[in-house]
mmCIF file of C-alpha atoms in Angstrom:
data_model
loop_
_atom_site.group_PDB
_atom_site.id
_atom_site.type_symbol
_atom_site.label_atom_id
_atom_site.label_comp_id
_atom_site.label_asym_id
_atom_site.label_seq_id
_atom_site.Cartn_x
_atom_site.Cartn_y
_atom_site.Cartn_z
ATOM 1 C CA MET A 1068 0.032 -0.004 0.013
ATOM 2 C CA HIS A 1069 2.841 2.346 0.898
ATOM 3 C CA SER A 1070 4.531 1.731 -2.461
ATOM 4 C CA LEU A 1071 1.255 2.447 -4.269
ATOM 5 C CA LYS A 1072 0.921 5.846 -2.460
ATOM 6 C CA VAL A 1073 4.546 6.706 -3.423
ATOM 7 C CA ILE A 1074 3.897 5.785 -7.057
ATOM 8 C CA PHE A 1075 0.670 7.831 -7.048
ATOM 9 C CA ALA A 1076 2.462 10.835 -5.552
ATOM 10 C CA LEU A 1077 5.204 10.607 -8.150
ATOM 11 C CA LEU A 1078 2.647 10.439 -10.971
ATOM 12 C CA VAL A 1079 0.857 13.514 -9.630
ATOM 13 C CA ALA A 1080 4.157 15.411 -9.293
ATOM 14 C CA ALA A 1081 5.133 14.465 -12.814
ATOM 15 C CA ALA A 1082 1.757 15.633 -14.157
ATOM 16 C CA LEU A 1083 2.000 18.930 -12.304
ATOM 17 C CA GLY A 1084 5.539 19.369 -13.608
ATOM 18 C CA SER A 1085 4.391 18.732 -17.147
ATOM 19 C CA GLU A 1086 1.612 21.328 -16.723
ATOM 20 C CA ALA A 1087 4.197 23.839 -15.483
ATOM 21 C CA VAL A 1088 6.415 23.211 -18.465
ATOM 22 C CA LEU A 1089 3.445 23.617 -20.826
ATOM 23 C CA ALA A 1090 2.479 26.857 -19.096
ATOM 24 C CA GLN A 1091 5.862 28.417 -19.775
ATOM 25 C CA PRO A 1092 5.573 30.895 -22.648
ATOM 26 C CA VAL A 1093 7.348 29.935 -25.824
ATOM 27 C CA LEU A 1094 9.907 32.501 -26.862
ATOM 28 C CA GLY A 1095 10.515 33.536 -30.468
ATOM 29 C CA ALA A 1096 8.250 34.312 -33.401
ATOM 30 C CA GLN A 1097 4.535 34.514 -32.587
ATOM 31 C CA GLY A 1098 3.114 34.397 -36.038
ATOM 32 C CA GLY A 1099 3.810 35.149 -39.673
ATOM 33 C CA GLU A 1100 5.557 38.064 -41.218
ATOM 34 C CA GLY A 1101 3.719 41.142 -42.489
ATOM 35 C CA GLU A 1102 4.333 44.609 -43.773
ATOM 36 C CA PRO A 1103 6.287 46.753 -43.639
ATOM 37 C CA SER A 1104 9.742 45.183 -43.620
ATOM 38 C CA ARG A 1105 8.647 41.619 -42.683
ATOM 39 C CA ARG A 1106 7.092 42.996 -39.430
ATOM 40 C CA GLN A 1107 6.662 40.104 -37.014
ATOM 41 C CA GLN A 1108 5.553 39.734 -33.394
ATOM 42 C CA TRP A 1109 8.082 38.094 -31.092
ATOM 43 C CA LEU A 1110 8.434 37.169 -27.450
ATOM 44 C CA VAL A 1111 11.917 37.710 -25.958
ATOM 45 C CA PRO A 1112 13.222 37.076 -22.376
ATOM 46 C CA SER A 1113 12.645 39.556 -19.566
ATOM 47 C CA PRO A 1114 13.840 39.476 -15.954
ATOM 48 C CA ASP A 1115 10.553 37.677 -15.106
ATOM 49 C CA PRO A 1116 10.813 34.122 -16.545
ATOM 50 C CA ALA A 1117 7.070 33.770 -16.512
ATOM 51 C CA ARG A 1118 6.415 37.048 -18.391
ATOM 52 C CA PRO A 1119 8.356 37.439 -21.632
ATOM 53 C CA ALA A 1120 8.598 40.822 -23.295
ATOM 54 C CA ARG A 1121 6.556 41.489 -26.411
ATOM 55 C CA ALA A 1122 8.656 42.711 -29.300
ATOM 56 C CA LEU A 1123 8.461 43.592 -32.965
ATOM 57 C CA LEU A 1124 11.068 42.307 -35.362
ATOM 58 C CA PHE A 1125 11.782 43.867 -38.776
ATOM 59 C CA ARG A 1126 14.168 42.412 -41.412
ATOM 60 C CA PRO A 1127 15.471 42.983 -44.886
ATOM 61 C CA PRO A 1128 14.689 40.404 -47.596
ATOM 62 C CA GLY A 1129 16.602 37.175 -47.509
ATOM 63 C CA ALA A 1130 17.925 34.784 -44.950
ATOM 64 C CA GLY A 1131 20.719 36.991 -43.588
ATOM 65 C CA PRO A 1132 22.690 36.925 -41.449
ATOM 66 C CA PHE A 1133 22.089 40.648 -40.719
ATOM 67 C CA PRO A 1134 23.666 42.997 -38.223
ATOM 68 C CA LEU A 1135 21.249 43.715 -35.378
ATOM 69 C CA ALA A 1136 19.854 47.052 -34.278
ATOM 70 C CA LEU A 1137 17.840 47.159 -31.055
ATOM 71 C CA ILE A 1138 15.594 50.160 -30.356
ATOM 72 C CA ALA A 1139 14.906 50.891 -26.685
ATOM 73 C CA HIS A 1140 11.806 52.907 -26.059
ATOM 74 C CA ALA A 1141 10.953 55.831 -23.749
ATOM 75 C CA THR A 1142 9.060 55.460 -20.495
ATOM 76 C CA THR A 1143 6.990 57.425 -17.927
ATOM 77 C CA GLN A 1144 6.743 57.407 -14.183
ATOM 78 C CA ASN A 1145 2.975 57.555 -14.465
ATOM 79 C CA VAL A 1146 1.615 54.052 -13.905
ATOM 80 C CA LEU A 1147 -1.638 54.622 -15.852
ATOM 81 C CA ARG A 1148 0.153 56.050 -18.876
ATOM 82 C CA ARG A 1149 2.584 53.079 -18.844
ATOM 83 C CA ALA A 1150 -0.265 50.626 -18.709
ATOM 84 C CA GLN A 1151 -1.987 52.311 -21.658
ATOM 85 C CA MET A 1152 1.070 52.563 -23.809
ATOM 86 C CA PRO A 1153 0.718 50.967 -27.226
ATOM 87 C CA GLN A 1154 3.428 48.505 -28.155
ATOM 88 C CA PRO A 1155 6.504 50.602 -29.236
ATOM 89 C CA GLU A 1156 7.187 50.264 -32.969
ATOM 90 C CA TYR A 1157 9.318 53.208 -34.123
ATOM 91 C CA ARG A 1158 8.262 52.221 -37.604
ATOM 92 C CA ALA A 1159 10.123 54.962 -39.497
ATOM 93 C CA LEU A 1160 13.335 54.491 -37.520
ATOM 94 C CA ALA A 1161 13.109 50.699 -37.882
ATOM 95 C CA GLY A 1162 12.433 51.006 -41.574
ATOM 96 C CA SER A 1163 15.468 53.270 -42.034
ATOM 97 C CA MET A 1164 17.700 50.702 -40.329
ATOM 98 C CA VAL A 1165 16.184 47.832 -42.379
ATOM 99 C CA ALA A 1166 17.065 49.882 -45.501
ATOM 100 C CA ARG A 1167 20.626 50.047 -44.226
ATOM 101 C CA GLY A 1168 20.685 46.219 -44.007
ATOM 102 C CA PHE A 1169 19.880 45.660 -40.357
ATOM 103 C CA ALA A 1170 17.492 43.307 -38.598
ATOM 104 C CA VAL A 1171 15.683 45.516 -36.057
ATOM 105 C CA LEU A 1172 14.183 44.455 -32.719
ATOM 106 C CA VAL A 1173 11.883 46.740 -30.703
ATOM 107 C CA PRO A 1174 11.233 45.082 -27.343
ATOM 108 C CA GLU A 1175 8.658 46.305 -24.821
ATOM 109 C CA ARG A 1176 10.057 46.339 -21.324
ATOM 110 C CA LEU A 1177 8.341 45.054 -18.158
ATOM 111 C CA GLY A 1178 5.718 47.361 -16.651
ATOM 112 C CA HIS A 1179 4.603 48.750 -20.030
ATOM 113 C CA GLY A 1180 1.521 48.125 -22.140
ATOM 114 C CA ALA A 1181 0.575 44.589 -23.007
ATOM 115 C CA THR A 1182 3.822 43.113 -21.621
ATOM 116 C CA GLY A 1183 2.801 44.330 -18.115
ATOM 117 C CA GLY A 1184 4.432 42.937 -15.044
ATOM 118 C CA THR A 1185 6.544 44.785 -12.460
ATOM 119 C CA TYR A 1186 8.029 48.103 -13.457
ATOM 120 C CA LEU A 1187 11.708 47.743 -12.652
ATOM 121 C CA GLU A 1188 12.850 51.200 -13.822
ATOM 122 C CA ASP A 1189 11.338 53.366 -11.143
ATOM 123 C CA GLN A 1190 13.646 56.338 -10.535
ATOM 124 C CA GLY A 1191 12.018 57.221 -7.154
ATOM 125 C CA GLY A 1192 10.838 60.616 -6.038
ATOM 126 C CA CYS A 1193 11.848 63.836 -7.805
ATOM 127 C CA ASP A 1194 14.223 65.144 -5.127
ATOM 128 C CA GLU A 1195 15.840 61.817 -4.359
ATOM 129 C CA ALA A 1196 15.751 60.300 -7.853
ATOM 130 C CA ASN A 1197 18.101 57.346 -8.378
ATOM 131 C CA TYR A 1198 19.020 57.644 -12.017
ATOM 132 C CA SER A 1199 21.810 55.132 -11.938
ATOM 133 C CA ARG A 1200 19.542 52.389 -10.638
ATOM 134 C CA ALA A 1201 16.865 53.143 -13.172
ATOM 135 C CA ALA A 1202 19.407 53.050 -16.001
ATOM 136 C CA ARG A 1203 20.836 49.753 -14.901
ATOM 137 C CA ALA A 1204 17.346 48.168 -14.782
ATOM 138 C CA THR A 1205 16.674 49.402 -18.313
ATOM 139 C CA ALA A 1206 20.078 48.190 -19.480
ATOM 140 C CA GLY A 1207 19.505 44.745 -18.056
ATOM 141 C CA GLN A 1208 16.326 44.326 -20.048
ATOM 142 C CA ILE A 1209 18.030 45.554 -23.221
ATOM 143 C CA ARG A 1210 20.784 43.046 -22.634
ATOM 144 C CA LEU A 1211 18.456 40.091 -22.237
ATOM 145 C CA ALA A 1212 16.689 40.832 -25.527
ATOM 146 C CA LEU A 1213 19.984 41.565 -27.263
ATOM 147 C CA ASP A 1214 21.534 38.309 -26.109
ATOM 148 C CA TYR A 1215 18.524 36.288 -27.215
ATOM 149 C CA LEU A 1216 18.412 37.818 -30.721
ATOM 150 C CA SER A 1217 22.171 37.515 -31.125
ATOM 151 C CA ASP A 1218 21.757 33.737 -30.942
ATOM 152 C CA GLN A 1219 19.307 33.636 -33.835
ATOM 153 C CA PRO A 1220 20.697 32.191 -37.151
ATOM 154 C CA PHE A 1221 19.675 35.306 -39.130
ATOM 155 C CA VAL A 1222 21.699 37.682 -36.935
ATOM 156 C CA ARG A 1223 25.399 38.367 -37.402
ATOM 157 C CA LYS A 1224 27.355 38.015 -34.173
ATOM 158 C CA ASP A 1225 29.297 40.979 -32.804
ATOM 159 C CA HIS A 1226 27.660 43.594 -35.071
ATOM 160 C CA ALA A 1227 25.042 45.149 -32.782
ATOM 161 C CA VAL A 1228 23.894 48.743 -32.580
ATOM 162 C CA VAL A 1229 21.735 49.925 -29.666
ATOM 163 C CA ILE A 1230 19.437 52.878 -30.430
ATOM 164 C CA GLY A 1231 17.825 54.363 -27.356
ATOM 165 C CA HIS A 1232 15.148 57.031 -26.954
ATOM 166 C CA SER A 1233 14.845 59.051 -23.740
ATOM 167 C CA ALA A 1234 14.796 56.519 -20.893
ATOM 168 C CA GLY A 1235 15.793 53.861 -23.398
ATOM 169 C CA GLY A 1236 18.765 56.017 -24.353
ATOM 170 C CA TRP A 1237 19.629 56.487 -20.712
ATOM 171 C CA GLY A 1238 19.637 52.728 -20.212
ATOM 172 C CA ALA A 1239 21.813 52.424 -23.343
ATOM 173 C CA LEU A 1240 24.444 54.677 -21.717
ATOM 174 C CA ALA A 1241 24.651 52.198 -18.811
ATOM 175 C CA LEU A 1242 25.373 49.529 -21.489
ATOM 176 C CA ALA A 1243 28.332 51.534 -22.862
ATOM 177 C CA ALA A 1244 30.523 49.807 -20.292
ATOM 178 C CA GLU A 1245 29.894 46.465 -21.986
ATOM 179 C CA SER A 1246 31.459 45.108 -25.185
ATOM 180 C CA ARG A 1247 30.263 41.505 -25.093
ATOM 181 C CA ASN A 1248 28.048 40.316 -27.890
ATOM 182 C CA GLY A 1249 29.564 43.054 -30.039
ATOM 183 C CA ILE A 1250 27.759 46.263 -29.166
ATOM 184 C CA LEU A 1251 29.813 48.487 -31.539
ATOM 185 C CA ALA A 1252 27.783 51.674 -31.347
ATOM 186 C CA ILE A 1253 25.145 53.440 -29.250
ATOM 187 C CA ILE A 1254 22.840 56.065 -30.757
ATOM 188 C CA ALA A 1255 20.934 57.898 -28.011
ATOM 189 C CA PHE A 1256 18.066 60.280 -28.830
ATOM 190 C CA ALA A 1257 17.669 62.737 -25.903
ATOM 191 C CA PRO A 1258 18.817 60.257 -23.251
ATOM 192 C CA GLY A 1259 17.812 61.013 -19.642
ATOM 193 C CA ARG A 1260 15.403 60.581 -16.857
ATOM 194 C CA GLY A 1261 13.260 63.042 -14.844
ATOM 195 C CA GLY A 1262 12.384 65.326 -17.721
ATOM 196 C CA ARG A 1263 9.370 67.598 -17.740
ATOM 197 C CA ALA A 1264 8.987 67.262 -13.992
ATOM 198 C CA ASN A 1265 5.338 67.609 -12.969
ATOM 199 C CA ASP A 1266 4.628 68.097 -16.675
ATOM 200 C CA PHE A 1267 6.424 71.483 -16.756
ATOM 201 C CA PRO A 1268 8.580 72.010 -19.876
ATOM 202 C CA ASN A 1269 12.304 72.371 -19.262
ATOM 203 C CA GLN A 1270 12.002 71.217 -15.637
ATOM 204 C CA VAL A 1271 14.133 68.282 -14.666
ATOM 205 C CA CYS A 1272 14.112 66.426 -11.373
ATOM 206 C CA ALA A 1273 17.490 66.556 -9.579
ATOM 207 C CA PRO A 1274 19.650 67.585 -12.554
ATOM 208 C CA HIS A 1275 22.813 67.341 -10.444
ATOM 209 C CA THR A 1276 22.066 63.589 -9.945
ATOM 210 C CA LEU A 1277 21.598 63.191 -13.702
ATOM 211 C CA LEU A 1278 25.081 64.671 -14.235
ATOM 212 C CA ALA A 1279 26.595 62.476 -11.569
ATOM 213 C CA SER A 1280 25.100 59.337 -13.084
ATOM 214 C CA ALA A 1281 26.335 60.284 -16.562
ATOM 215 C CA ALA A 1282 29.904 60.626 -15.178
ATOM 216 C CA GLU A 1283 29.493 57.221 -13.478
ATOM 217 C CA PHE A 1284 28.609 55.611 -16.829
ATOM 218 C CA GLY A 1285 31.386 57.497 -18.655
ATOM 219 C CA ARG A 1286 34.109 56.247 -16.325
ATOM 220 C CA SER A 1287 33.662 52.715 -17.495
ATOM 221 C CA ALA A 1288 32.385 53.317 -21.056
ATOM 222 C CA LYS A 1289 33.859 51.294 -23.872
ATOM 223 C CA VAL A 1290 31.334 51.826 -26.664
ATOM 224 C CA PRO A 1291 31.172 55.173 -28.552
ATOM 225 C CA VAL A 1292 27.925 57.119 -28.192
ATOM 226 C CA THR A 1293 26.286 59.345 -30.773
ATOM 227 C CA TRP A 1294 24.108 61.697 -28.663
ATOM 228 C CA LEU A 1295 21.269 63.543 -30.493
ATOM 229 C CA VAL A 1296 18.767 66.071 -29.242
ATOM 230 C CA ALA A 1297 16.265 68.283 -31.077
ATOM 231 C CA ALA A 1298 16.520 72.050 -30.734
ATOM 232 C CA ASN A 1299 13.029 72.172 -29.278
ATOM 233 C CA ASP A 1300 13.210 69.252 -26.826
ATOM 234 C CA SER A 1301 11.453 70.393 -23.638
ATOM 235 C CA TYR A 1302 12.253 67.255 -21.680
ATOM 236 C CA PHE A 1303 16.080 67.527 -21.977
ATOM 237 C CA SER A 1304 17.009 70.794 -23.560
ATOM 238 C CA PRO A 1305 20.110 71.062 -25.803
ATOM 239 C CA ALA A 1306 21.830 73.092 -23.048
ATOM 240 C CA LEU A 1307 21.156 70.484 -20.383
ATOM 241 C CA SER A 1308 21.847 67.605 -22.773
ATOM 242 C CA ARG A 1309 25.238 69.106 -23.624
ATOM 243 C CA GLN A 1310 26.077 69.353 -19.926
ATOM 244 C CA VAL A 1311 25.118 65.685 -19.325
ATOM 245 C CA ALA A 1312 27.029 64.561 -22.434
ATOM 246 C CA ASP A 1313 30.053 66.583 -21.267
ATOM 247 C CA ALA A 1314 29.904 64.830 -17.849
ATOM 248 C CA PHE A 1315 29.901 61.479 -19.614
ATOM 249 C CA ARG A 1316 32.831 62.551 -21.846
ATOM 250 C CA GLU A 1317 34.936 64.188 -19.156
ATOM 251 C CA ALA A 1318 34.721 60.973 -17.066
ATOM 252 C CA GLY A 1319 36.155 58.999 -20.020
ATOM 253 C CA GLY A 1320 33.348 58.183 -22.381
ATOM 254 C CA ARG A 1321 33.421 58.831 -26.118
ATOM 255 C CA VAL A 1322 30.578 61.132 -27.285
ATOM 256 C CA ASP A 1323 29.660 62.626 -30.654
ATOM 257 C CA PHE A 1324 27.069 65.239 -29.599
ATOM 258 C CA HIS A 1325 24.773 66.951 -32.113
ATOM 259 C CA VAL A 1326 21.760 69.271 -31.833
ATOM 260 C CA LEU A 1327 19.191 68.484 -34.550
ATOM 261 C CA PRO A 1328 16.804 71.025 -35.983
ATOM 262 C CA ALA A 1329 13.534 71.722 -34.220
ATOM 263 C CA HIS A 1330 10.884 69.115 -34.932
ATOM 264 C CA GLY A 1331 7.129 69.631 -34.716
ATOM 265 C CA GLY A 1332 5.676 71.006 -31.501
ATOM 266 C CA GLU A 1333 7.865 68.843 -29.219
ATOM 267 C CA GLY A 1334 11.280 67.725 -30.388
ATOM 268 C CA HIS A 1335 11.563 64.984 -27.806
ATOM 269 C CA TRP A 1336 9.469 62.726 -30.038
ATOM 270 C CA LEU A 1337 11.631 63.231 -33.117
ATOM 271 C CA PRO A 1338 12.715 59.547 -33.442
ATOM 272 C CA GLU A 1339 9.064 58.404 -33.601
ATOM 273 C CA SER A 1340 8.253 60.199 -36.880
ATOM 274 C CA GLU A 1341 9.364 59.821 -40.482
ATOM 275 C CA ASN A 1342 10.384 63.492 -40.799
ATOM 276 C CA GLY A 1343 12.323 63.271 -37.510
ATOM 277 C CA VAL A 1344 14.215 60.228 -38.675
ATOM 278 C CA LYS A 1345 15.153 62.083 -41.860
ATOM 279 C CA LEU A 1346 16.549 64.932 -39.758
ATOM 280 C CA ALA A 1347 18.774 62.439 -37.967
ATOM 281 C CA ALA A 1348 19.868 60.415 -41.049
ATOM 282 C CA ALA A 1349 23.228 61.995 -41.542
ATOM 283 C CA ASP A 1350 24.189 61.494 -37.902
ATOM 284 C CA ILE A 1351 22.999 57.909 -37.947
ATOM 285 C CA ASP A 1352 25.150 57.272 -40.995
ATOM 286 C CA ARG A 1353 28.121 58.888 -39.293
ATOM 287 C CA ALA A 1354 27.654 56.609 -36.232
ATOM 288 C CA LEU A 1355 27.465 53.557 -38.440
ATOM 289 C CA ARG A 1356 30.630 54.464 -40.353
ATOM 290 C CA ALA A 1357 32.397 54.776 -36.982
ATOM 291 C CA ARG A 1358 30.990 51.392 -36.067
ATOM 292 C CA ARG A 1359 32.399 49.858 -39.306
ATOM 293 C CA ALA A 1360 35.792 51.411 -38.539
ATOM 294 C CA ALA A 1361 35.740 49.950 -35.028
ATOM 295 C CA ARG A 1362 34.840 46.520 -36.414
ATOM 296 C CA ALA A 1363 37.736 46.698 -38.852
ATOM 297 C CA LYS A 1364 40.302 47.261 -36.067
ATOM 298 C CA PRO A 1365 42.284 44.112 -35.184
#
């Protein structure tokens, strides 16, 4: 009788284990390709094993392998706005990189939109904002998605470019200390946190902390950064952006800083529009030329 109970318990445990395995989400492509640029929904890893990140993948024609560009999106401290965010697409920016021969991944990080889950990038209150912690949380999620895509057969190893927007760009700066998996260039559109404090233009929470965090990232930076900001960005003005970029550079980071022409009513959203991407085209090309030169070095 005792042995029968043991066998029954083992069978139940095995069944429960099988259910748990089946319940685990399957990563990778979640359907067929569409338009534009072979647009395809994917699931990629996140820090929560039970909650993968939704992502969009765009690719040129053919089997590849292609160099990889990952676009890291902006965020907000407002929990309701985060929950209502549509899946980030950056269609014009992604299309421009596909035209340059890149496969492009746009992952949605935890705490946003349909991906949901715990928001890991909270900077804290305005006066005591912890921008370094927030950046590292963003960077960790970028890294997970980047590592996963770098293992796909259609992606070229050691040829990655990270393109970050606002908080996504701020997280990319924290990645500048890394060179594994071949991050050869970072392009950051108005990187920062704490912009438009309390929804007031040109007000930034604890700007001195932003400068200190930029210097922290610059001290260990290995990857060159192209830093772009529109002339009419009211989240991180060109003047403040230059100060933050200078703090990164003076600590040891390599920065190519450029102010782009004013764009629309709010320049902070420049990388989300076709006209904005056109304004940045020459600077993107310059960053990619530098990337090719870095790759060519022995």
